[in-house]
mmCIF file of C-alpha atoms in Angstrom:
data_model
loop_
_atom_site.group_PDB
_atom_site.id
_atom_site.type_symbol
_atom_site.label_atom_id
_atom_site.label_comp_id
_atom_site.label_asym_id
_atom_site.label_seq_id
_atom_site.Cartn_x
_atom_site.Cartn_y
_atom_site.Cartn_z
ATOM 1 C CA UNK A 1 133.999 39.616 -41.476
ATOM 2 C CA UNK A 2 130.211 39.890 -41.532
ATOM 3 C CA UNK A 3 127.510 40.075 -38.851
ATOM 4 C CA UNK A 4 124.848 38.053 -40.663
ATOM 5 C CA UNK A 5 124.776 35.356 -43.343
ATOM 6 C CA UNK A 6 122.031 33.313 -45.014
ATOM 7 C CA UNK A 7 122.829 29.923 -46.576
ATOM 8 C CA UNK A 8 120.334 28.074 -48.804
ATOM 9 C CA UNK A 9 120.947 24.492 -49.941
ATOM 10 C CA UNK A 10 119.305 21.996 -52.226
ATOM 11 C CA UNK A 11 118.547 18.367 -51.421
ATOM 12 C CA UNK A 12 120.300 15.301 -52.806
ATOM 13 C CA UNK A 13 118.706 12.405 -54.697
ATOM 14 C CA UNK A 14 120.968 9.340 -54.598
ATOM 15 C CA UNK A 15 120.264 6.859 -57.405
ATOM 16 C CA UNK A 16 122.326 4.079 -55.799
ATOM 17 C CA UNK A 17 125.855 2.943 -55.014
ATOM 18 C CA UNK A 18 128.328 1.165 -57.269
ATOM 19 C CA UNK A 19 130.399 -1.088 -55.016
ATOM 20 C CA UNK A 20 130.398 -2.751 -51.613
ATOM 21 C CA UNK A 21 132.963 -5.529 -51.657
ATOM 22 C CA UNK A 22 136.506 -6.153 -50.374
ATOM 23 C CA UNK A 23 137.403 -7.228 -53.910
ATOM 24 C CA UNK A 24 136.919 -3.652 -55.161
ATOM 25 C CA UNK A 25 139.615 -1.070 -54.369
ATOM 26 C CA UNK A 26 137.082 1.740 -53.974
ATOM 27 C CA UNK A 27 133.918 1.439 -51.915
ATOM 28 C CA UNK A 28 130.412 2.861 -52.332
ATOM 29 C CA UNK A 29 130.572 5.408 -55.180
ATOM 30 C CA UNK A 30 127.349 6.154 -57.020
ATOM 31 C CA UNK A 31 125.333 8.748 -58.890
ATOM 32 C CA UNK A 32 122.712 11.331 -58.068
ATOM 33 C CA UNK A 33 121.405 14.831 -58.658
ATOM 34 C CA UNK A 34 120.751 17.951 -56.612
ATOM 35 C CA UNK A 35 117.230 19.379 -56.547
ATOM 36 C CA UNK A 36 115.860 22.721 -55.371
ATOM 37 C CA UNK A 37 112.754 23.696 -53.458
ATOM 38 C CA UNK A 38 113.269 21.279 -50.580
ATOM 39 C CA UNK A 39 116.541 22.452 -49.056
ATOM 40 C CA UNK A 40 117.711 24.146 -45.877
ATOM 41 C CA UNK A 41 117.779 27.862 -45.225
ATOM 42 C CA UNK A 42 119.951 28.886 -42.286
ATOM 43 C CA UNK A 43 120.378 32.436 -41.046
ATOM 44 C CA UNK A 44 123.433 33.014 -38.863
ATOM 45 C CA UNK A 45 123.920 36.176 -36.822
ATOM 46 C CA UNK A 46 126.742 37.195 -34.515
ATOM 47 C CA UNK A 47 125.470 36.927 -30.928
ATOM 48 C CA UNK A 48 126.688 36.874 -27.344
ATOM 49 C CA UNK A 49 126.560 33.066 -27.181
ATOM 50 C CA UNK A 50 125.874 30.131 -29.504
ATOM 51 C CA UNK A 51 122.147 29.520 -29.947
ATOM 52 C CA UNK A 52 120.073 27.494 -32.418
ATOM 53 C CA UNK A 53 116.410 28.283 -33.115
ATOM 54 C CA UNK A 54 113.909 26.251 -35.127
ATOM 55 C CA UNK A 55 112.893 22.656 -35.788
ATOM 56 C CA UNK A 56 114.129 20.815 -32.703
ATOM 57 C CA UNK A 57 115.424 17.670 -34.449
ATOM 58 C CA UNK A 58 117.445 19.725 -36.913
ATOM 59 C CA UNK A 59 118.456 22.201 -34.201
ATOM 60 C CA UNK A 60 119.942 19.407 -32.090
ATOM 61 C CA UNK A 61 122.028 18.278 -35.072
ATOM 62 C CA UNK A 62 123.173 21.852 -35.698
ATOM 63 C CA UNK A 63 124.354 22.141 -32.090
ATOM 64 C CA UNK A 64 126.471 19.019 -32.574
ATOM 65 C CA UNK A 65 127.851 20.345 -35.871
ATOM 66 C CA UNK A 66 128.751 23.655 -34.207
ATOM 67 C CA UNK A 67 130.572 21.754 -31.462
ATOM 68 C CA UNK A 68 132.468 19.602 -33.978
ATOM 69 C CA UNK A 69 133.371 22.668 -36.038
ATOM 70 C CA UNK A 70 134.727 24.543 -33.021
ATOM 71 C CA UNK A 71 136.757 21.499 -31.901
ATOM 72 C CA UNK A 72 138.375 21.322 -35.345
ATOM 73 C CA UNK A 73 139.493 24.977 -35.363
ATOM 74 C CA UNK A 74 142.437 26.404 -33.362
ATOM 75 C CA UNK A 75 141.383 28.776 -30.608
ATOM 76 C CA UNK A 76 142.947 31.768 -32.337
ATOM 77 C CA UNK A 77 140.757 31.251 -35.422
ATOM 78 C CA UNK A 78 137.435 30.478 -33.754
ATOM 79 C CA UNK A 79 134.316 32.003 -35.348
ATOM 80 C CA UNK A 80 132.402 34.410 -33.125
ATOM 81 C CA UNK A 81 129.456 33.150 -31.044
ATOM 82 C CA UNK A 82 126.370 33.079 -33.238
ATOM 83 C CA UNK A 83 122.643 32.531 -33.346
ATOM 84 C CA UNK A 84 121.551 30.137 -36.111
ATOM 85 C CA UNK A 85 117.911 30.294 -37.163
ATOM 86 C CA UNK A 86 116.556 27.296 -39.094
ATOM 87 C CA UNK A 87 114.111 28.992 -41.479
ATOM 88 C CA UNK A 88 113.533 25.939 -43.714
ATOM 89 C CA UNK A 89 114.452 22.268 -43.214
ATOM 90 C CA UNK A 90 114.729 19.033 -45.197
ATOM 91 C CA UNK A 91 112.687 16.095 -43.836
ATOM 92 C CA UNK A 92 115.166 13.884 -41.909
ATOM 93 C CA UNK A 93 115.860 10.206 -42.688
ATOM 94 C CA UNK A 94 113.947 10.384 -45.968
ATOM 95 C CA UNK A 95 116.841 9.689 -48.357
ATOM 96 C CA UNK A 96 117.319 13.359 -49.263
ATOM 97 C CA UNK A 97 120.829 13.869 -47.884
ATOM 98 C CA UNK A 98 119.612 16.020 -44.999
ATOM 99 C CA UNK A 99 122.562 15.341 -42.683
ATOM 100 C CA UNK A 100 125.278 16.351 -45.122
ATOM 101 C CA UNK A 101 123.440 19.446 -46.364
ATOM 102 C CA UNK A 102 122.753 20.571 -42.796
ATOM 103 C CA UNK A 103 126.320 19.945 -41.672
ATOM 104 C CA UNK A 104 127.769 21.847 -44.609
ATOM 105 C CA UNK A 105 125.275 24.709 -44.271
ATOM 106 C CA UNK A 106 126.203 25.037 -40.597
ATOM 107 C CA UNK A 107 129.895 24.989 -41.430
ATOM 108 C CA UNK A 108 129.376 27.565 -44.195
ATOM 109 C CA UNK A 109 127.603 29.902 -41.747
ATOM 110 C CA UNK A 110 130.423 29.632 -39.204
ATOM 111 C CA UNK A 111 133.128 30.029 -41.850
ATOM 112 C CA UNK A 112 131.449 33.115 -43.330
ATOM 113 C CA UNK A 113 131.039 34.755 -39.930
ATOM 114 C CA UNK A 114 134.775 34.341 -39.376
ATOM 115 C CA UNK A 115 135.737 35.719 -42.802
ATOM 116 C CA UNK A 116 136.219 32.380 -44.602
ATOM 117 C CA UNK A 117 133.237 32.409 -46.941
ATOM 118 C CA UNK A 118 135.305 30.957 -49.826
ATOM 119 C CA UNK A 119 136.352 27.787 -47.960
ATOM 120 C CA UNK A 120 135.735 24.747 -50.258
ATOM 121 C CA UNK A 121 133.132 22.129 -49.370
ATOM 122 C CA UNK A 122 135.545 19.277 -48.582
ATOM 123 C CA UNK A 123 137.355 21.107 -45.732
ATOM 124 C CA UNK A 124 133.971 22.207 -44.410
ATOM 125 C CA UNK A 125 132.766 18.593 -44.478
ATOM 126 C CA UNK A 126 135.866 17.465 -42.610
ATOM 127 C CA UNK A 127 135.246 20.067 -39.901
ATOM 128 C CA UNK A 128 131.780 18.671 -39.176
ATOM 129 C CA UNK A 129 132.469 14.973 -39.870
ATOM 130 C CA UNK A 130 130.477 14.406 -43.065
ATOM 131 C CA UNK A 131 131.297 12.210 -46.084
ATOM 132 C CA UNK A 132 131.765 8.887 -44.278
ATOM 133 C CA UNK A 133 130.367 7.003 -47.292
ATOM 134 C CA UNK A 134 128.927 9.035 -50.155
ATOM 135 C CA UNK A 135 130.610 12.149 -51.482
ATOM 136 C CA UNK A 136 127.619 13.155 -53.626
ATOM 137 C CA UNK A 137 126.123 15.528 -51.071
ATOM 138 C CA UNK A 138 129.444 17.282 -50.477
ATOM 139 C CA UNK A 139 130.143 17.856 -54.166
ATOM 140 C CA UNK A 140 126.478 18.672 -54.777
ATOM 141 C CA UNK A 141 126.538 21.321 -52.043
ATOM 142 C CA UNK A 142 129.386 23.003 -53.898
ATOM 143 C CA UNK A 143 128.370 22.470 -57.537
ATOM 144 C CA UNK A 144 124.815 21.165 -57.888
ATOM 145 C CA UNK A 145 123.818 19.248 -61.018
ATOM 146 C CA UNK A 146 124.212 15.569 -61.936
ATOM 147 C CA UNK A 147 127.104 13.954 -60.088
ATOM 148 C CA UNK A 148 129.115 10.737 -60.147
ATOM 149 C CA UNK A 149 131.042 9.772 -57.007
ATOM 150 C CA UNK A 150 134.162 7.653 -57.658
ATOM 151 C CA UNK A 151 134.079 5.826 -54.311
ATOM 152 C CA UNK A 152 136.282 5.914 -51.241
ATOM 153 C CA UNK A 153 139.802 4.502 -51.349
ATOM 154 C CA UNK A 154 140.289 4.850 -47.586
ATOM 155 C CA UNK A 155 138.011 5.231 -44.571
ATOM 156 C CA UNK A 156 138.821 8.892 -43.919
ATOM 157 C CA UNK A 157 138.904 10.130 -47.517
ATOM 158 C CA UNK A 158 136.098 12.052 -49.206
ATOM 159 C CA UNK A 159 135.136 10.255 -52.397
ATOM 160 C CA UNK A 160 136.238 12.206 -55.499
ATOM 161 C CA UNK A 161 133.849 13.669 -58.038
ATOM 162 C CA UNK A 162 134.592 11.808 -61.297
ATOM 163 C CA UNK A 163 131.642 12.994 -63.376
ATOM 164 C CA UNK A 164 129.521 16.136 -63.442
ATOM 165 C CA UNK A 165 126.970 17.627 -65.832
ATOM 166 C CA UNK A 166 124.096 20.064 -65.811
ATOM 167 C CA UNK A 167 120.799 18.220 -65.471
ATOM 168 C CA UNK A 168 118.203 19.284 -68.080
ATOM 169 C CA UNK A 169 116.430 22.243 -66.501
ATOM 170 C CA UNK A 170 112.997 21.464 -68.021
ATOM 171 C CA UNK A 171 112.848 18.035 -66.384
ATOM 172 C CA UNK A 172 111.208 17.597 -62.998
ATOM 173 C CA UNK A 173 111.196 15.090 -60.166
ATOM 174 C CA UNK A 174 108.069 14.113 -58.272
ATOM 175 C CA UNK A 175 108.934 12.960 -54.746
ATOM 176 C CA UNK A 176 106.680 10.738 -52.649
ATOM 177 C CA UNK A 177 107.765 10.514 -48.998
ATOM 178 C CA UNK A 178 105.799 8.285 -46.577
ATOM 179 C CA UNK A 179 105.292 10.222 -43.341
ATOM 180 C CA UNK A 180 105.500 7.333 -40.877
ATOM 181 C CA UNK A 181 108.472 5.461 -42.330
ATOM 182 C CA UNK A 182 112.155 6.347 -41.995
ATOM 183 C CA UNK A 183 115.148 5.174 -43.962
ATOM 184 C CA UNK A 184 118.152 3.693 -42.189
ATOM 185 C CA UNK A 185 120.656 6.115 -40.692
ATOM 186 C CA UNK A 186 123.332 6.354 -38.032
ATOM 187 C CA UNK A 187 124.215 3.149 -36.177
ATOM 188 C CA UNK A 188 121.426 1.188 -37.923
ATOM 189 C CA UNK A 189 122.933 2.077 -41.302
ATOM 190 C CA UNK A 190 126.425 1.079 -40.162
ATOM 191 C CA UNK A 191 125.073 -2.244 -38.873
ATOM 192 C CA UNK A 192 123.269 -2.882 -42.164
ATOM 193 C CA UNK A 193 126.411 -2.324 -44.233
ATOM 194 C CA UNK A 194 128.431 -4.548 -41.896
ATOM 195 C CA UNK A 195 125.956 -7.422 -42.192
ATOM 196 C CA UNK A 196 125.233 -7.209 -45.929
ATOM 197 C CA UNK A 197 126.729 -9.716 -48.322
ATOM 198 C CA UNK A 198 129.383 -8.228 -50.642
ATOM 199 C CA UNK A 199 128.071 -6.826 -53.898
ATOM 200 C CA UNK A 200 129.145 -9.160 -56.734
ATOM 201 C CA UNK A 201 131.811 -7.621 -58.940
ATOM 202 C CA UNK A 202 129.689 -8.455 -61.983
ATOM 203 C CA UNK A 203 126.934 -6.252 -60.570
ATOM 204 C CA UNK A 204 129.414 -3.407 -60.072
ATOM 205 C CA UNK A 205 130.549 -3.847 -63.666
ATOM 206 C CA UNK A 206 126.977 -3.672 -64.962
ATOM 207 C CA UNK A 207 126.116 -0.632 -62.841
ATOM 208 C CA UNK A 208 129.230 1.177 -64.120
ATOM 209 C CA UNK A 209 128.231 0.382 -67.692
ATOM 210 C CA UNK A 210 124.687 1.688 -67.175
ATOM 211 C CA UNK A 211 126.037 4.825 -65.555
ATOM 212 C CA UNK A 212 128.844 5.609 -68.011
ATOM 213 C CA UNK A 213 127.326 4.429 -71.309
ATOM 214 C CA UNK A 214 123.644 5.116 -70.718
ATOM 215 C CA UNK A 215 122.738 7.478 -67.904
ATOM 216 C CA UNK A 216 125.399 10.168 -68.199
ATOM 217 C CA UNK A 217 125.233 10.468 -72.012
ATOM 218 C CA UNK A 218 121.449 10.716 -71.746
ATOM 219 C CA UNK A 219 121.756 13.550 -69.224
ATOM 220 C CA UNK A 220 124.271 15.413 -71.396
ATOM 221 C CA UNK A 221 122.174 14.949 -74.557
ATOM 222 C CA UNK A 222 118.875 15.642 -72.716
ATOM 223 C CA UNK A 223 117.506 12.296 -73.941
ATOM 224 C CA UNK A 224 114.587 11.902 -71.552
ATOM 225 C CA UNK A 225 113.530 8.378 -72.548
ATOM 226 C CA UNK A 226 117.077 6.993 -72.405
ATOM 227 C CA UNK A 227 117.732 8.663 -69.064
ATOM 228 C CA UNK A 228 114.464 7.335 -67.608
ATOM 229 C CA UNK A 229 115.336 3.797 -68.701
ATOM 230 C CA UNK A 230 118.854 4.026 -67.279
ATOM 231 C CA UNK A 231 117.628 5.371 -63.936
ATOM 232 C CA UNK A 232 115.075 2.560 -63.717
ATOM 233 C CA UNK A 233 117.567 -0.195 -64.582
ATOM 234 C CA UNK A 234 120.201 1.218 -62.236
ATOM 235 C CA UNK A 235 117.767 1.643 -59.334
ATOM 236 C CA UNK A 236 116.148 -1.760 -59.818
ATOM 237 C CA UNK A 237 119.509 -3.527 -59.693
ATOM 238 C CA UNK A 238 120.682 -1.635 -56.599
ATOM 239 C CA UNK A 239 117.278 -2.174 -54.965
ATOM 240 C CA UNK A 240 117.485 -5.915 -55.524
ATOM 241 C CA UNK A 241 120.889 -5.948 -53.841
ATOM 242 C CA UNK A 242 119.518 -4.073 -50.807
ATOM 243 C CA UNK A 243 116.224 -6.019 -50.724
ATOM 244 C CA UNK A 244 117.304 -8.554 -48.049
ATOM 245 C CA UNK A 245 118.200 -5.636 -45.740
ATOM 246 C CA UNK A 246 115.370 -3.183 -46.427
ATOM 247 C CA UNK A 247 112.580 -5.678 -47.128
ATOM 248 C CA UNK A 248 112.236 -5.218 -50.878
ATOM 249 C CA UNK A 249 113.422 -3.189 -53.850
ATOM 250 C CA UNK A 250 111.718 -0.265 -52.088
ATOM 251 C CA UNK A 251 111.998 0.116 -48.311
ATOM 252 C CA UNK A 252 108.364 1.194 -47.890
ATOM 253 C CA UNK A 253 105.696 -1.439 -48.688
ATOM 254 C CA UNK A 254 103.406 1.354 -49.921
ATOM 255 C CA UNK A 255 106.070 2.571 -52.366
ATOM 256 C CA UNK A 256 106.657 -1.024 -53.472
ATOM 257 C CA UNK A 257 102.984 -1.196 -54.495
ATOM 258 C CA UNK A 258 102.979 2.295 -55.985
ATOM 259 C CA UNK A 259 105.975 1.892 -58.331
ATOM 260 C CA UNK A 260 104.337 -0.476 -60.890
ATOM 261 C CA UNK A 261 101.210 1.716 -60.957
ATOM 262 C CA UNK A 262 103.345 4.711 -61.944
ATOM 263 C CA UNK A 263 105.177 2.637 -64.566
ATOM 264 C CA UNK A 264 101.858 1.657 -66.126
ATOM 265 C CA UNK A 265 101.108 5.369 -66.535
ATOM 266 C CA UNK A 266 104.226 5.714 -68.703
ATOM 267 C CA UNK A 267 106.602 7.223 -66.112
ATOM 268 C CA UNK A 268 109.563 4.862 -66.158
ATOM 269 C CA UNK A 269 112.332 6.894 -64.477
ATOM 270 C CA UNK A 270 111.450 5.582 -61.014
ATOM 271 C CA UNK A 271 113.748 4.848 -58.099
ATOM 272 C CA UNK A 272 114.332 5.126 -54.373
ATOM 273 C CA UNK A 273 116.779 7.734 -53.188
ATOM 274 C CA UNK A 274 119.401 6.286 -50.850
ATOM 275 C CA UNK A 275 117.769 4.183 -48.072
ATOM 276 C CA UNK A 276 114.447 5.871 -48.772
ATOM 277 C CA UNK A 277 111.668 5.801 -48.057
ATOM 278 C CA UNK A 278 111.289 8.607 -50.636
ATOM 279 C CA UNK A 279 110.372 7.381 -54.101
ATOM 280 C CA UNK A 280 111.270 9.691 -56.995
ATOM 281 C CA UNK A 281 109.828 9.875 -60.490
ATOM 282 C CA UNK A 282 111.537 11.664 -63.379
ATOM 283 C CA UNK A 283 109.057 13.732 -65.423
ATOM 284 C CA UNK A 284 109.528 15.296 -68.843
ATOM 285 C CA UNK A 285 108.327 18.779 -67.849
ATOM 286 C CA UNK A 286 106.202 20.724 -65.374
ATOM 287 C CA UNK A 287 102.789 19.833 -66.915
ATOM 288 C CA UNK A 288 103.570 16.097 -66.756
ATOM 289 C CA UNK A 289 104.778 16.480 -63.163
ATOM 290 C CA UNK A 290 101.655 18.410 -62.177
ATOM 291 C CA UNK A 291 99.448 15.768 -63.762
ATOM 292 C CA UNK A 292 101.245 12.961 -61.946
ATOM 293 C CA UNK A 293 101.038 14.811 -58.613
ATOM 294 C CA UNK A 294 97.288 15.174 -59.070
ATOM 295 C CA UNK A 295 96.877 11.466 -59.756
ATOM 296 C CA UNK A 296 99.062 10.430 -56.835
ATOM 297 C CA UNK A 297 97.085 12.513 -54.346
ATOM 298 C CA UNK A 298 94.100 10.225 -54.970
ATOM 299 C CA UNK A 299 96.111 6.982 -54.842
ATOM 300 C CA UNK A 300 95.530 4.912 -51.653
ATOM 301 C CA UNK A 301 99.267 4.178 -51.343
ATOM 302 C CA UNK A 302 99.962 7.919 -51.041
ATOM 303 C CA UNK A 303 97.321 8.862 -48.489
ATOM 304 C CA UNK A 304 99.890 9.234 -45.712
ATOM 305 C CA UNK A 305 102.702 10.672 -47.827
ATOM 306 C CA UNK A 306 104.087 14.067 -48.748
ATOM 307 C CA UNK A 307 104.042 14.645 -52.521
ATOM 308 C CA UNK A 308 106.310 17.312 -53.997
ATOM 309 C CA UNK A 309 107.454 18.463 -57.415
ATOM 310 C CA UNK A 310 111.060 19.707 -57.443
ATOM 311 C CA UNK A 311 113.398 21.146 -60.048
ATOM 312 C CA UNK A 312 116.991 20.163 -60.819
ATOM 313 C CA UNK A 313 119.490 22.451 -59.092
ATOM 314 C CA UNK A 314 122.453 23.156 -61.361
ATOM 315 C CA UNK A 315 124.369 25.361 -58.940
ATOM 316 C CA UNK A 316 125.759 24.985 -55.465
ATOM 317 C CA UNK A 317 124.343 26.270 -52.217
ATOM 318 C CA UNK A 318 123.927 30.043 -52.130
ATOM 319 C CA UNK A 319 125.334 32.365 -49.504
ATOM 320 C CA UNK A 320 124.168 35.914 -48.887
#
């Protein structure tokens, strides 16, 4: 047992899914990477009653996660009442996996305060109801790095991790997040998936080939050019599939105009994470990332956007 715990997470970039069709035995799947410098930091302290302090949108979600966690635990094993302070948050509905990271961080705080700090991520996710589609954020919370999600066989299962590798530590991602545009989430996301046409099996086959024979080997061999090309091809194909639902290959019109400008500058590892609107750009190293950030801050399409440079995160969330 402990009286105080601090949990720090990364954020998740989702390069795109692999399958959405009744003809495929596993649904969704996909690939992505965990990044640092834009995660959550939660401080939990034993208190007289449950209390959440901090960003109100995130705090409201934490209250719901605490309620779900307590409902999932027998009365005899309940964690003590606690105060959770949100010291750092991930922007919500930006494609950065904020819901899963926040749910797991909350669950980790409660588990640690009740002497279960070693509980694996999947049981924690089940206690707070995460992992309905992608398993990348769950596995990324536990392990970090580059991840491949094998898809869900059943509605209630957490998709298995079928591929994992350290992402080259010298590489960087530049993130551009429009401030007044949100990606789909919640009921709107469910409605979108229900109304979308099935993904052709030939597209799934091609995406699997890009992922297995191009992207993952390039990550393992630290082949920057090959990885950039694979990320672009993968993201472009997934974006074209989602275009009828989100209005284009990129959800944000500003990001749609920005992407070819970045490509012309020689940065080809471009994509949208999840439903967006965040656009990510893979950069060879910190100097290239800094140079790109400087150029983007003067670009008209970025005038109302947050621009960040983040590092790959090759370890799971930390607990102190």
